[in-house]
């Protein structure tokens, strides 16, 4: 906590990512500590690369339920820095990074609200471009985000990217049906829910 303000972009992304996976460690972070992390993330977002941006956003998304104080420490204006960083780095994100980033936009309303029209267009373009390389999990994350976020859906529609995303679901349908532990039916449920929301 004491060193958060002095961390480099890679370190702040890695620490937040670790805290999202280590319940005991995140439970030990004080309210002031979460504030330090949020200030550091906001300050360093401008220098983060694509992976660091994605990891930071995914960490906050993963902690939204069991550590809501983490994302709550980010101010409304504070979300504009990672939103701008997302627009800057999305064109260079890997398939996993873009899937996790749009998933974070689905789960973190404050972050999604900070994304402007151009940002949604950039994210949609990245989804359409990377859909060919999505595995089952990536495809379901992206489709679910499109289902829940109309801004992303509209941008994807304008760019003609729906065919690529649906094609990715079709290519991975066997893996989606098999699912993943511990909830083997989760991927199928998310896919069907997203399709109902879209259509």
Short mmCIF file of C-alpha atoms in Angstrom, two decimals:
data_model
loop_
_atom_site.label_atom_id
_atom_site.label_comp_id
_atom_site.label_asym_id
_atom_site.label_seq_id
_atom_site.Cartn_x
_atom_site.Cartn_y
_atom_site.Cartn_z
CA UNK A 1 0.00 0.00 0.00
CA UNK A 2 2.75 2.45 0.96
CA UNK A 3 4.60 1.91 -2.31
CA UNK A 4 1.57 2.10 -4.61
CA UNK A 5 2.09 5.72 -5.57
CA UNK A 6 5.68 5.05 -6.63
CA UNK A 7 5.01 1.92 -8.67
CA UNK A 8 5.71 1.79 -12.39
CA UNK A 9 2.79 0.89 -14.72
CA UNK A 10 3.74 -2.78 -14.97
CA UNK A 11 3.93 -3.16 -11.20
CA UNK A 12 0.58 -1.53 -10.47
CA UNK A 13 -1.10 -3.74 -13.09
CA UNK A 14 0.59 -6.86 -11.70
CA UNK A 15 -0.26 -6.06 -8.08
CA UNK A 16 -3.93 -5.41 -8.85
CA UNK A 17 -4.06 -8.58 -10.91
CA UNK A 18 -2.55 -10.56 -8.02
CA UNK A 19 -4.94 -9.03 -5.49
CA UNK A 20 -7.89 -10.07 -7.66
CA UNK A 21 -6.72 -13.69 -7.33
CA UNK A 22 -5.55 -13.72 -3.71
CA UNK A 23 -8.53 -13.27 -1.41
CA UNK A 24 -6.54 -13.11 1.82
CA UNK A 25 -4.22 -10.46 0.43
CA UNK A 26 -7.02 -8.28 -0.95
CA UNK A 27 -8.89 -8.59 2.35
CA UNK A 28 -5.92 -7.05 4.10
CA UNK A 29 -5.92 -3.89 1.96
CA UNK A 30 -7.30 -0.88 3.82
CA UNK A 31 -9.69 1.68 2.36
CA UNK A 32 -6.79 4.10 2.17
CA UNK A 33 -4.75 1.44 0.41
CA UNK A 34 -7.38 1.00 -2.31
CA UNK A 35 -7.35 4.76 -2.76
CA UNK A 36 -3.57 4.68 -3.23
CA UNK A 37 -3.91 1.94 -5.85
CA UNK A 38 -6.64 3.82 -7.71
CA UNK A 39 -4.59 7.02 -7.81
CA UNK A 40 -1.58 5.08 -9.08
CA UNK A 41 -3.66 3.33 -11.76
CA UNK A 42 -5.14 6.62 -12.91
CA UNK A 43 -1.77 8.36 -12.97
CA UNK A 44 0.04 5.57 -14.83
CA UNK A 45 -2.69 4.60 -17.29
CA UNK A 46 -1.23 6.96 -19.86
CA UNK A 47 2.00 4.93 -19.91
CA UNK A 48 0.47 1.44 -19.72
CA UNK A 49 0.77 -0.95 -22.64
CA UNK A 50 -2.13 -3.03 -23.94
CA UNK A 51 -1.57 -5.96 -21.56
CA UNK A 52 -1.22 -3.71 -18.52
CA UNK A 53 -4.43 -1.85 -19.37
CA UNK A 54 -6.32 -5.13 -19.82
CA UNK A 55 -4.90 -6.66 -16.63
CA UNK A 56 -5.78 -3.60 -14.57
CA UNK A 57 -9.36 -3.46 -15.83
CA UNK A 58 -9.82 -7.21 -15.47
CA UNK A 59 -8.56 -7.03 -11.89
CA UNK A 60 -11.14 -4.41 -10.96
CA UNK A 61 -13.86 -6.40 -12.76
CA UNK A 62 -12.95 -9.61 -10.93
CA UNK A 63 -12.97 -7.85 -7.54
CA UNK A 64 -16.28 -6.06 -8.08
CA UNK A 65 -18.24 -8.56 -5.94
CA UNK A 66 -15.90 -9.78 -3.21
CA UNK A 67 -13.89 -6.52 -2.95
CA UNK A 68 -16.23 -3.76 -4.20
CA UNK A 69 -14.19 -1.21 -2.28
CA UNK A 70 -11.43 -1.64 -4.87
CA UNK A 71 -13.33 -0.18 -7.82
CA UNK A 72 -15.32 2.11 -5.52
CA UNK A 73 -12.05 3.86 -4.69
CA UNK A 74 -11.74 4.98 -8.33
CA UNK A 75 -13.45 8.35 -8.75
CA UNK A 76 -15.85 9.09 -11.59
CA UNK A 77 -13.24 11.26 -13.28
CA UNK A 78 -10.59 8.69 -12.42
CA UNK A 79 -12.12 6.19 -14.86
CA UNK A 80 -11.37 8.51 -17.78
CA UNK A 81 -7.67 7.66 -17.68
CA UNK A 82 -8.10 3.89 -18.18
CA UNK A 83 -10.85 4.62 -20.72
CA UNK A 84 -8.44 6.77 -22.74
CA UNK A 85 -5.72 4.13 -22.32
CA UNK A 86 -8.13 1.50 -23.62
CA UNK A 87 -8.82 3.48 -26.78
CA UNK A 88 -5.10 4.04 -27.26
CA UNK A 89 -4.03 0.42 -26.79
CA UNK A 90 -7.01 -1.61 -28.07
CA UNK A 91 -5.63 -1.80 -31.64
CA UNK A 92 -2.60 -3.70 -30.31
CA UNK A 93 -4.40 -5.94 -27.80
CA UNK A 94 -4.23 -9.72 -28.09
CA UNK A 95 -7.43 -11.74 -28.46
CA UNK A 96 -7.42 -12.49 -24.71
CA UNK A 97 -6.74 -8.87 -23.77
CA UNK A 98 -9.57 -7.46 -25.89
CA UNK A 99 -12.00 -10.11 -24.61
CA UNK A 100 -11.14 -9.29 -20.98
CA UNK A 101 -11.34 -5.55 -21.66
CA UNK A 102 -14.83 -5.59 -23.16
CA UNK A 103 -15.84 -7.95 -20.34
CA UNK A 104 -14.62 -5.31 -17.87
CA UNK A 105 -16.68 -2.68 -19.72
CA UNK A 106 -19.70 -4.94 -19.27
CA UNK A 107 -19.10 -5.42 -15.54
CA UNK A 108 -17.84 -1.97 -14.52
CA UNK A 109 -20.51 0.61 -15.32
CA UNK A 110 -18.37 3.52 -14.20
CA UNK A 111 -15.61 2.47 -16.61
CA UNK A 112 -18.10 1.95 -19.46
CA UNK A 113 -19.58 5.40 -18.83
CA UNK A 114 -16.13 6.94 -19.27
CA UNK A 115 -15.70 5.44 -22.77
CA UNK A 116 -16.63 7.94 -25.46
CA UNK A 117 -18.09 7.19 -28.90
CA UNK A 118 -14.67 6.92 -30.50
CA UNK A 119 -13.57 4.53 -27.79
CA UNK A 120 -16.50 2.19 -28.46
CA UNK A 121 -15.73 2.28 -32.18
CA UNK A 122 -12.12 1.32 -31.47
CA UNK A 123 -13.17 -1.52 -29.16
CA UNK A 124 -15.66 -2.81 -31.72
CA UNK A 125 -13.02 -2.76 -34.43
CA UNK A 126 -10.69 -4.76 -32.20
CA UNK A 127 -13.41 -7.33 -31.45
CA UNK A 128 -14.19 -7.72 -35.15
CA UNK A 129 -10.51 -8.06 -36.03
CA UNK A 130 -9.64 -10.55 -33.29
CA UNK A 131 -12.80 -12.68 -33.53
CA UNK A 132 -11.11 -15.00 -36.02
CA UNK A 133 -8.60 -15.96 -33.34
CA UNK A 134 -10.94 -16.16 -30.36
CA UNK A 135 -11.18 -19.41 -28.44
CA UNK A 136 -14.48 -20.39 -26.84
CA UNK A 137 -14.02 -18.37 -23.67
CA UNK A 138 -12.92 -15.24 -25.53
CA UNK A 139 -15.85 -15.49 -27.94
CA UNK A 140 -18.38 -15.86 -25.11
CA UNK A 141 -16.89 -12.93 -23.16
CA UNK A 142 -17.06 -10.69 -26.22
CA UNK A 143 -20.58 -11.78 -27.21
CA UNK A 144 -21.83 -11.26 -23.65
CA UNK A 145 -20.32 -7.75 -23.58
CA UNK A 146 -22.03 -6.96 -26.89
CA UNK A 147 -25.31 -8.23 -25.47
CA UNK A 148 -25.13 -6.07 -22.36
CA UNK A 149 -23.54 -2.91 -23.78
CA UNK A 150 -25.61 -1.28 -26.52
CA UNK A 151 -22.79 1.14 -27.30
CA UNK A 152 -20.53 -1.76 -28.25
CA UNK A 153 -23.32 -3.52 -30.15
CA UNK A 154 -24.12 -0.41 -32.22
CA UNK A 155 -20.46 0.15 -33.05
CA UNK A 156 -19.97 -3.50 -34.00
CA UNK A 157 -23.08 -3.36 -36.20
CA UNK A 158 -21.87 -0.21 -37.97
CA UNK A 159 -18.57 -1.91 -38.74
CA UNK A 160 -20.14 -5.15 -39.95
CA UNK A 161 -18.44 -7.12 -37.20
CA UNK A 162 -21.37 -9.26 -36.05
CA UNK A 163 -20.70 -11.94 -38.66
CA UNK A 164 -17.12 -12.37 -37.45
CA UNK A 165 -18.19 -12.65 -33.80
CA UNK A 166 -21.06 -15.05 -34.46
CA UNK A 167 -18.73 -17.05 -36.69
CA UNK A 168 -16.34 -17.34 -33.76
CA UNK A 169 -19.16 -18.69 -31.57
CA UNK A 170 -20.03 -21.23 -34.27
CA UNK A 171 -16.42 -22.38 -34.66
CA UNK A 172 -16.07 -22.86 -30.91
CA UNK A 173 -19.55 -24.24 -30.23
CA UNK A 174 -18.33 -27.69 -29.12
CA UNK A 175 -15.97 -26.19 -26.53
CA UNK A 176 -18.70 -23.80 -25.37
CA UNK A 177 -21.12 -26.69 -24.90
CA UNK A 178 -18.53 -28.72 -22.97
CA UNK A 179 -17.88 -25.77 -20.69
CA UNK A 180 -15.25 -25.39 -18.01
CA UNK A 181 -15.06 -26.35 -14.35
CA UNK A 182 -16.53 -25.73 -11.89
CA UNK A 183 -19.72 -24.63 -13.74
CA UNK A 184 -19.77 -26.53 -17.02
CA UNK A 185 -23.03 -24.93 -18.18
CA UNK A 186 -21.98 -21.32 -17.59
CA UNK A 187 -20.61 -20.66 -21.09
CA UNK A 188 -23.76 -21.99 -22.71
CA UNK A 189 -25.99 -19.88 -20.44
CA UNK A 190 -23.98 -16.73 -21.15
CA UNK A 191 -24.10 -17.38 -24.89
CA UNK A 192 -27.86 -17.90 -24.97
CA UNK A 193 -28.47 -14.87 -22.72
CA UNK A 194 -26.33 -12.67 -24.97
CA UNK A 195 -28.10 -13.87 -28.11
CA UNK A 196 -31.49 -13.09 -26.54
CA UNK A 197 -30.29 -9.60 -25.58
CA UNK A 198 -28.94 -8.92 -29.06
CA UNK A 199 -31.75 -10.34 -31.12
#
